[in-house]
CSV table of C-alpha atoms in Angstrom, one decimal:
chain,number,residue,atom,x,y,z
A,1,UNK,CA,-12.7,-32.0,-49.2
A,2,UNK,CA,-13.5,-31.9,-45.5
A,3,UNK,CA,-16.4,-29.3,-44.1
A,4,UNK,CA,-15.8,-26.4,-42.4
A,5,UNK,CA,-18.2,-25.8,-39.7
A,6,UNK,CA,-18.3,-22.4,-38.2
A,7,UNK,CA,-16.8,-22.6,-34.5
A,8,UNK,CA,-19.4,-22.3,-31.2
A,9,UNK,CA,-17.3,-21.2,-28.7
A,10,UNK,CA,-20.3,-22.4,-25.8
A,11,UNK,CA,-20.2,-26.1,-27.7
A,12,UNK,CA,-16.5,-25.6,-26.9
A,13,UNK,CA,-17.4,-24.6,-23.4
A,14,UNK,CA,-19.9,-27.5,-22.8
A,15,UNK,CA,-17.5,-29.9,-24.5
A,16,UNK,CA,-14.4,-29.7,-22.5
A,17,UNK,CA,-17.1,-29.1,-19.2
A,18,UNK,CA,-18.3,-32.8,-20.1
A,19,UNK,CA,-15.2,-33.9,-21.1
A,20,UNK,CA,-13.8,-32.6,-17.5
A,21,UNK,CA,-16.6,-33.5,-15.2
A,22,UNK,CA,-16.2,-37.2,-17.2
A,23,UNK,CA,-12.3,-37.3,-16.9
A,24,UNK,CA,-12.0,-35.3,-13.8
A,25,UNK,CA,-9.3,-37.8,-12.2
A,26,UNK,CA,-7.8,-39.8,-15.1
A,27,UNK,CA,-5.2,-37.5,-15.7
A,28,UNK,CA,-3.7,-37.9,-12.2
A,29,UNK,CA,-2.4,-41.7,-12.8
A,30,UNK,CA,-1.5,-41.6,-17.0
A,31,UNK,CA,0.2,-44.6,-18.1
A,32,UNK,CA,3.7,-43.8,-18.7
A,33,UNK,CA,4.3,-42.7,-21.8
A,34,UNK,CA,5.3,-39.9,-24.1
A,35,UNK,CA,1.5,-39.7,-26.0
A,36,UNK,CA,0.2,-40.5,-22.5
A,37,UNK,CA,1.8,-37.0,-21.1
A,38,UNK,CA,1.0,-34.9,-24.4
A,39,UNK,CA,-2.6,-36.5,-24.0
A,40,UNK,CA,-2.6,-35.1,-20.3
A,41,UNK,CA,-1.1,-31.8,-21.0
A,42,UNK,CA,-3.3,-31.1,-24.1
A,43,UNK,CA,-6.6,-31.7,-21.7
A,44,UNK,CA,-5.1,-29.5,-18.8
A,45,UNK,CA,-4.6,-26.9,-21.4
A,46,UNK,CA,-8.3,-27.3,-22.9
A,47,UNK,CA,-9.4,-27.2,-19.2
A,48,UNK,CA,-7.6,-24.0,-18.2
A,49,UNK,CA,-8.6,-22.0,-21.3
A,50,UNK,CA,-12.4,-23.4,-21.1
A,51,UNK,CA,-12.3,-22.3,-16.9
A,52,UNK,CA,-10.9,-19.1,-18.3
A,53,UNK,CA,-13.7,-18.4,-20.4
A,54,UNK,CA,-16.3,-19.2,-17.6
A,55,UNK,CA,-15.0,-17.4,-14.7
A,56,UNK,CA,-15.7,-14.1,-13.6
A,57,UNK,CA,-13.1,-11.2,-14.1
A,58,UNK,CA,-11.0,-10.6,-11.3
A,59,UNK,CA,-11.4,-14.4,-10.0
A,60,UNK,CA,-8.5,-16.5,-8.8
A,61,UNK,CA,-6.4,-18.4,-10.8
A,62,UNK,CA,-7.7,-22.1,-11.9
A,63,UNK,CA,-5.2,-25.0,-11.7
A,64,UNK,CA,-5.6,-26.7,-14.6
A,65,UNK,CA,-5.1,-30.2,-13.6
A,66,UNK,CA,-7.3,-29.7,-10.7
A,67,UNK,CA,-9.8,-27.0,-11.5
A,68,UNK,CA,-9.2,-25.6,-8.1
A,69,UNK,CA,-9.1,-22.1,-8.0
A,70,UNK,CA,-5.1,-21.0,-7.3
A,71,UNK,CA,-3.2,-18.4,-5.4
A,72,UNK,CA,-1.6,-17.0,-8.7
A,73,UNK,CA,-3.8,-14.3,-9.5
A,74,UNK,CA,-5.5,-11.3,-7.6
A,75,UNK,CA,-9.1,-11.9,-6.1
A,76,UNK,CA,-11.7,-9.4,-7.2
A,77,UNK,CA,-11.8,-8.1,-3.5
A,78,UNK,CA,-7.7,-7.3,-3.9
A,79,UNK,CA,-8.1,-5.9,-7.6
A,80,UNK,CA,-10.5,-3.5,-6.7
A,81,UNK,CA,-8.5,-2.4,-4.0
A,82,UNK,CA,-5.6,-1.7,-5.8
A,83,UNK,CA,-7.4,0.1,-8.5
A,84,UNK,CA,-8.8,2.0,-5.1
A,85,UNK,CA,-5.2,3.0,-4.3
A,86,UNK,CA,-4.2,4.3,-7.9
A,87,UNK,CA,-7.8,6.2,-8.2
A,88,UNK,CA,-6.5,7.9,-4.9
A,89,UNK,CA,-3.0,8.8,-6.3
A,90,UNK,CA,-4.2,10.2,-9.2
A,91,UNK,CA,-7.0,12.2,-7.6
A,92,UNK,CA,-3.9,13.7,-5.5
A,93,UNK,CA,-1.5,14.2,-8.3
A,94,UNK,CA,-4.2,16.4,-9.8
A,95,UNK,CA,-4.7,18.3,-6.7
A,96,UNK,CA,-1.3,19.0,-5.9
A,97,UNK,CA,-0.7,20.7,-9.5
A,98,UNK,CA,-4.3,22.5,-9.2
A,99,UNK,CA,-2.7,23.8,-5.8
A,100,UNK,CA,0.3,25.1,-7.3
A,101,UNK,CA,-1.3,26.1,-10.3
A,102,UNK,CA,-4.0,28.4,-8.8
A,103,UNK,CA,-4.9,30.4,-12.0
A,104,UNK,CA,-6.5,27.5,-13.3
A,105,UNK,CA,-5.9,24.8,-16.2
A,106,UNK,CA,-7.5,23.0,-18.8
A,107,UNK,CA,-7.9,19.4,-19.2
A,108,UNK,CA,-5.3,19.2,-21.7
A,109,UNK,CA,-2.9,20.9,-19.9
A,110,UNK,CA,-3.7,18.3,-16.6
A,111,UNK,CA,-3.8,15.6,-19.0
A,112,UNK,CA,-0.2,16.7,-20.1
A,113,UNK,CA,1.2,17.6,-16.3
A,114,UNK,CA,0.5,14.2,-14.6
A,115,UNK,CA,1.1,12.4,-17.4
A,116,UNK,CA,-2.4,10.7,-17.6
A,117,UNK,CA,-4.5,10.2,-20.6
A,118,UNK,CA,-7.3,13.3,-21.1
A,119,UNK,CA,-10.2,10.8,-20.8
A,120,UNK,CA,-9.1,9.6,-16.9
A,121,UNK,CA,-8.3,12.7,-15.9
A,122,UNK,CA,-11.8,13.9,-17.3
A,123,UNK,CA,-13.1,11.0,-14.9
A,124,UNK,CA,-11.4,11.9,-12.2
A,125,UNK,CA,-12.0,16.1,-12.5
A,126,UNK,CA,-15.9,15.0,-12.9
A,127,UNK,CA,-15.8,12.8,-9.6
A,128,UNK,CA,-13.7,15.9,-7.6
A,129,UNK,CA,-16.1,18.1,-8.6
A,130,UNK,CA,-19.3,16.4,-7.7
A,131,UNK,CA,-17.6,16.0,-4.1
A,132,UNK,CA,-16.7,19.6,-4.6
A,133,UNK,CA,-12.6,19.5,-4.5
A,134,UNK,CA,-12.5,21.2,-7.6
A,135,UNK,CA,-14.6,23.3,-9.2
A,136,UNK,CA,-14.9,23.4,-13.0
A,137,UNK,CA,-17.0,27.0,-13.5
A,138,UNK,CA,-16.5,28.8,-16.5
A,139,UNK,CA,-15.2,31.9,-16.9
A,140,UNK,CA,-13.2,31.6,-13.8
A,141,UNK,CA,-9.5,30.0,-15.5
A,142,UNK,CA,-10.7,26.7,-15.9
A,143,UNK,CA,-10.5,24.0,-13.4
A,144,UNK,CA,-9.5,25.4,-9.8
A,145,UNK,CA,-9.1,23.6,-6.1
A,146,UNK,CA,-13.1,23.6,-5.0
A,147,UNK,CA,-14.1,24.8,-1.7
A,148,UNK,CA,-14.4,21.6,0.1
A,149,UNK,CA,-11.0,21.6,-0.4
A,150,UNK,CA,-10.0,24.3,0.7
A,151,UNK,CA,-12.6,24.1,4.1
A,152,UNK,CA,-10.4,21.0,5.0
A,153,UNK,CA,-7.2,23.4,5.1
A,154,UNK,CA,-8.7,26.0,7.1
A,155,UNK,CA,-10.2,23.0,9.7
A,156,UNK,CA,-6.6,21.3,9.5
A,157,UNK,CA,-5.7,25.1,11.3
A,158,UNK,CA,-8.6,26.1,12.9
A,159,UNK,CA,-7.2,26.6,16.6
A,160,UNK,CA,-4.0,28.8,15.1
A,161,UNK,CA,-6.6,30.7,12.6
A,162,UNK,CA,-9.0,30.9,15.7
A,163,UNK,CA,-5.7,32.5,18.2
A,164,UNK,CA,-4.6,35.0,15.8
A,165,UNK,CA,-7.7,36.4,14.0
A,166,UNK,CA,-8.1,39.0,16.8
A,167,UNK,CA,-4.5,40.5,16.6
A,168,UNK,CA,-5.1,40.5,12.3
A,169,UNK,CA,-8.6,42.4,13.3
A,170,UNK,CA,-6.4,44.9,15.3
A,171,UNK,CA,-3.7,45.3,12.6
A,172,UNK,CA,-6.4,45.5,10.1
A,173,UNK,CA,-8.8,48.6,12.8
A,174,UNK,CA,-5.1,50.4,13.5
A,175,UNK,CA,-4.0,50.3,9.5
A,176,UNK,CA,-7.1,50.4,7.9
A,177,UNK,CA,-5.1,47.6,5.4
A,178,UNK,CA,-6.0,44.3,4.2
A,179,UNK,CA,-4.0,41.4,7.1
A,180,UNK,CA,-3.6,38.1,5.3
A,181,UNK,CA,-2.8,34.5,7.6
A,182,UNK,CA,-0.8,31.8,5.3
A,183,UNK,CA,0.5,28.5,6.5
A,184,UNK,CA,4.1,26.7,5.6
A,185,UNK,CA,2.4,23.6,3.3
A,186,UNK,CA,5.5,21.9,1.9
A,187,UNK,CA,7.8,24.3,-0.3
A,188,UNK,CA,4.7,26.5,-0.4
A,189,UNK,CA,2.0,29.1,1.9
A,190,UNK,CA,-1.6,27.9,1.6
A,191,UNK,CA,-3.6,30.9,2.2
A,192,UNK,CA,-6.0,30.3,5.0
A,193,UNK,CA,-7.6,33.3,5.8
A,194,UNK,CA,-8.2,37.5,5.7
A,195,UNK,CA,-9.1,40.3,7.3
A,196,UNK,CA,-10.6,43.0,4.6
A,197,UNK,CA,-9.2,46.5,4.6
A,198,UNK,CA,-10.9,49.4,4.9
A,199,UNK,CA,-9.2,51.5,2.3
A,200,UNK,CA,-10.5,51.9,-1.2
A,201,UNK,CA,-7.5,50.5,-2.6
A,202,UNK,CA,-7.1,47.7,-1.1
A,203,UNK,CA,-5.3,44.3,-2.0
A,204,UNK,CA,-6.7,41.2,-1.4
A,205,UNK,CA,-6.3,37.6,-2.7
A,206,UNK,CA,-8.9,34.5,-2.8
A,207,UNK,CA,-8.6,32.0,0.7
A,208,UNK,CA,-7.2,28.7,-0.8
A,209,UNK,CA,-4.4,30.0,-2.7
A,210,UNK,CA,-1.0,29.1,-3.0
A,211,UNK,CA,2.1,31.7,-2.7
A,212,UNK,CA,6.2,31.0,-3.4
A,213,UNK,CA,7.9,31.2,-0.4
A,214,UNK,CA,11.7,33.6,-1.3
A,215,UNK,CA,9.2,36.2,-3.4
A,216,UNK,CA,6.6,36.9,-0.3
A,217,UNK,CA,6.8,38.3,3.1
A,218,UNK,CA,5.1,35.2,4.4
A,219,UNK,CA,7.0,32.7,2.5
A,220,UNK,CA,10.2,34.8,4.2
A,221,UNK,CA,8.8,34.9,7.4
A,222,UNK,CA,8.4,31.3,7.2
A,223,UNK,CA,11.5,30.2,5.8
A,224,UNK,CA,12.9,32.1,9.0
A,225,UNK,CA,11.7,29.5,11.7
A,226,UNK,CA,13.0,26.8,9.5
A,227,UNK,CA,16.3,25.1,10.2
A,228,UNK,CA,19.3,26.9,7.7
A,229,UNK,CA,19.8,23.3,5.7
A,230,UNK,CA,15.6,23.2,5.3
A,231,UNK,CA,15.3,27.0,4.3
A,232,UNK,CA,18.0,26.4,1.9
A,233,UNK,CA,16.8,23.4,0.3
A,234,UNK,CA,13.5,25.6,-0.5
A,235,UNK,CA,15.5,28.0,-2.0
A,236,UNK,CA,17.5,26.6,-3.7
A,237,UNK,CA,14.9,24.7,-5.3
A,238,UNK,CA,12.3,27.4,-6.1
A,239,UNK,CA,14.9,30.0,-7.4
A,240,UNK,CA,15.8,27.3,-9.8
A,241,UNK,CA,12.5,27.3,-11.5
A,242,UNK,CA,12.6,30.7,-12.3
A,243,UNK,CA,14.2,32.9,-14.9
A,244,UNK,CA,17.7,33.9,-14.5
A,245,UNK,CA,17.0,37.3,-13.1
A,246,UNK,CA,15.8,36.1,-10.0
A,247,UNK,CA,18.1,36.8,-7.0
A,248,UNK,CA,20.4,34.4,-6.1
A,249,UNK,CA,20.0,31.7,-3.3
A,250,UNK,CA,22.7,33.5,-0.9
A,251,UNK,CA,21.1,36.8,-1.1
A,252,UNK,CA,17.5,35.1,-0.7
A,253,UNK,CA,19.5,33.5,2.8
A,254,UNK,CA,21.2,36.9,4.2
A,255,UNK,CA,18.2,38.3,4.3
A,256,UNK,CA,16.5,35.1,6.0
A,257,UNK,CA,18.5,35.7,8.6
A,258,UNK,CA,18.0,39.3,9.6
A,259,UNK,CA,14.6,38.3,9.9
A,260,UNK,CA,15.5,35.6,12.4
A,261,UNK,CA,17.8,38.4,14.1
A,262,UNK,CA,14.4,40.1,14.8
A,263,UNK,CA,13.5,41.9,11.3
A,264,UNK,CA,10.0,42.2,9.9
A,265,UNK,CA,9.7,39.9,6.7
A,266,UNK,CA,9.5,42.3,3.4
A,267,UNK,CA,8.2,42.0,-0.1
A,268,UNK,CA,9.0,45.3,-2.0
A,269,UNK,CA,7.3,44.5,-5.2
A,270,UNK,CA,9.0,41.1,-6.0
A,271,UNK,CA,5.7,38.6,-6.3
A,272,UNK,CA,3.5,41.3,-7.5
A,273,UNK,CA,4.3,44.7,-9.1
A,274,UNK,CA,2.5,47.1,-7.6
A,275,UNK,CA,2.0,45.0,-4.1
A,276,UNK,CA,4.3,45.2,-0.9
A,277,UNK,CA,4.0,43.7,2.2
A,278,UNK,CA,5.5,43.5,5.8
A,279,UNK,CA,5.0,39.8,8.3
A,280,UNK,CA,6.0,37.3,10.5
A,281,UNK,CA,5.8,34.1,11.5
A,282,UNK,CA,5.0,31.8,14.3
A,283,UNK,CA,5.1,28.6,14.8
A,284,UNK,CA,3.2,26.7,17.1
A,285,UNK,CA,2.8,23.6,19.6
A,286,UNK,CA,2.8,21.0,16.7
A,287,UNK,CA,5.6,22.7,15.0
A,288,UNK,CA,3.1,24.0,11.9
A,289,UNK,CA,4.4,27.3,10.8
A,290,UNK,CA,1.6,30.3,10.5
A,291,UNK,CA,2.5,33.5,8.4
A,292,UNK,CA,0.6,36.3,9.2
A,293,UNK,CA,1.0,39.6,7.0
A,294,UNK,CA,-0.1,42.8,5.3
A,295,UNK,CA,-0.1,43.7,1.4
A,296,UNK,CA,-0.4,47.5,0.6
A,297,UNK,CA,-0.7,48.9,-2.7
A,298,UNK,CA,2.9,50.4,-4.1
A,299,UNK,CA,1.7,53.8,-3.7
A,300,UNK,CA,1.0,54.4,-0.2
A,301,UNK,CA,4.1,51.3,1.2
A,302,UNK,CA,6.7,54.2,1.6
A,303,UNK,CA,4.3,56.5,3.7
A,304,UNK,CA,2.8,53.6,6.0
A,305,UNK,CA,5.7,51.1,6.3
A,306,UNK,CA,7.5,52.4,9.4
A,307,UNK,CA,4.1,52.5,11.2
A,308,UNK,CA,3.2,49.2,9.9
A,309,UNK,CA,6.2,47.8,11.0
A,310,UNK,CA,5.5,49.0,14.5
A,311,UNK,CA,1.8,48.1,14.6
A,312,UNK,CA,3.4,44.4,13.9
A,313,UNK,CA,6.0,44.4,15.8
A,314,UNK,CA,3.7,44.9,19.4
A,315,UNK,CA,1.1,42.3,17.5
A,316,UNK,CA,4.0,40.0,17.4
A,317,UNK,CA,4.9,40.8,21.3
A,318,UNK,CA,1.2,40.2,21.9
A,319,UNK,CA,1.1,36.7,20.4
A,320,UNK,CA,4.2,35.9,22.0
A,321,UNK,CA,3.5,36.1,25.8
C-alpha cells in the first residue's frame, strides 16, 4: 500500500517556486507534441495557483506562462477605490431614508429599508456618528440625521437664511407666533431655521426636519414657483403613498394655482391636527426655492388668520423690492 503523507501547502509553494525559477523558459519552445502541451499546460497551471497563493490580495493578475503580473484583475489601489465608492452610496442611502424618516429608526428597520445586511449598516451608522451625521442617542426614536448634518444644510443656504431672518423676526414681534424658513430639497422641505414665538402655546418643530410638500403651507408655497408638469409630478407621486382619503392630485393642483394667482399658502389642519399655518415662497438667484411660514395652534388660526395673512402679505412686498 502506498503512504499517505499529510500535504504542506509551503513545500507546495517552494516546489513549484524551484520548479519555476529552474524551468522559467522551457515552456516557451515544447517539442511538438500532445504530452509535450499537457506537460506545458499542467506546469502553467501549478505556476498560476502557486503565484496565487503568494500574492497579496487585491494584486494584479499573474500570467501563468510568464509570471508577469497581468491586466485582468483590479490593483489594490482601484479595489479600494471602488469599495470607497460603494461605502459612499450606502452611507447616502441611509441618509436619505433617515431624512425622510425623521422620527427615528432602528437598525433593523435601516437594515430592512436599504436592503443591506444589519451588521454593514451597523458599520456604517457607527462611522456617521463618530463624524456626527447621525446621532444614535437613546431615548430620542432611535437613530436620527446628526447635527453636522444638518449644519451643512443650513451653510448650503446661509445667504437666503441670512436675507430673510429679519422679515421672520418681524412676523414673529408683530404676531407674537412661532415663523418657520424651509427649503424645496427634492420632493421634500428641509427645515432650516426658526424664529420662537412669544405665546405660551406655541408650535415649533426641531431645525433639520423634513415636511411633505401637498399637506404644508411651505410644501404649497413651494410647489407654486414650480413649473405645472414639475408640481404635478410631486403630487402625483406623494398623494400616492398615502391612504385613500387623501385629496386627490387635481384638487391638490387648483389650489396650487390660486396661490400662484397671488394667494397665501394654507394648511388648515391637514399635516398636523391641531396645527395651521399660512406662507409663501421665493425663490432666489440660483433658482433654490425658500419657504417661509407660520404654524398657529387650531385654537387661536380663526381669530388671527386675516391679520396674519396681512402681516405676510407686506413681508412678502418687502422681500420682493
Amino acid at each position: 500500500m502506498a503512504e499517505v503523507h499529510e500535504l504542506q501547502p509551503h513545500v507546495v509553494v517552494v516546489v513549484c517556486l524551484e520548479v519555476y525559477s529552474a524551468n522559467c523558459n522551457a515552456h516557451r519552445s515544447p517539442q511538438d507534441s500532445p504530452s509535450s502541451r499537457i506537460m506545458v499546460h499542467m506546469y502553467r497551471i501549478a505556476v498560476k495557483c502557486c503565484l496565487a497563493v503568494i500574492a497579496p490580495i487585491g494584486c494584479a493578475e499573474v500570467d501563468s506562462a510568464t509570471g508577469n503580473a497581468g491586466g485582468g484583475a483590479l490593483d489594490r489601489e482601484a479595489s479600494h477605490r471602488i469599495q470607497g465608492v460603494q461605502v459612499i452610496s450606502r452611507a447616502a442611502d441611509i441618509l436619505r431614508l433617515l431624512g425622510r424618516e425623521t422620527d427615528g429608526l432602528s437598525l433593523g428597520q435601516i437594515a430592512k429599508s436599504v436592503a443591506l445586511p444589519r451588521s454593514t449598516v451597523q458599520r456604517v451608522v457607527a462611522a456617521l456618528a463618530v463624524e456626527g451625521f447621525i446621532s444614535t442617542e437613546k431615548g430620542y426614536g432611535g437613530i436620527r440625521l446628526g447635527p453636522e448634518i444638518l449644519s451643512l444644510a443650513q451653510a448650503t443656504a446661509s445667504d437666503m437664511k441670512d436675507r430673510l431672518r429679519p422679515a421672520m423676526k418681524r412676523i414673529s414681534d408683530e404676531t407674537g407666533e412661532t415663523v418657520d424658513l424651509a427649503v424645496l430639497d427634492g420632493n421634500k422641505m428641509l427645515f432650516i431655521d426658526q424664529i420662537v414665538g412669544s405665546q405660551r402655546l406655541r408650535a415649533v418643530s426641531r431645525i433639520g426636519e423634513t415636511f411633505p410638500l401637498t399637506t404644508t403651507a411651505n410644501g404649497k408655497a413651494a410647489l407654486a414657483c414650480l413649473q405645472r408638469d414639475h408640481a404635478e409630478r410631486l403630487i402625483v407621486a406623494e398623494v400616492g403613498e398615502r391612504d385613500s382619503n387623501a385629496r386627490t392630485p387635481d384638487e391638490i393642483l387648483d389650489e396650487i394655482e390660486q396661490i400662484k394667482n397671488g394667494a397665501l399658502a394654507k394648511d388648515e389642519n391637514e399635516h398636523s391636527d391641531g396645527i395651521c399655518a399660512l406662507g409663501f415662497a421665493i425663490k432666489d438667484s440660483n433658482g433654490d426655492i425658500f419657504a417661509l411660514s407660520t404654524p398657529v395652534p387650531s385654537t387661536r388660526y380663526e381669530r388671527l388668520k386675516d391679520s396674519l395673512a396681512k402681516v405676510l402679505g407686506r413681508c412678502l412686498e418687502d422681500i420682493g423690492r
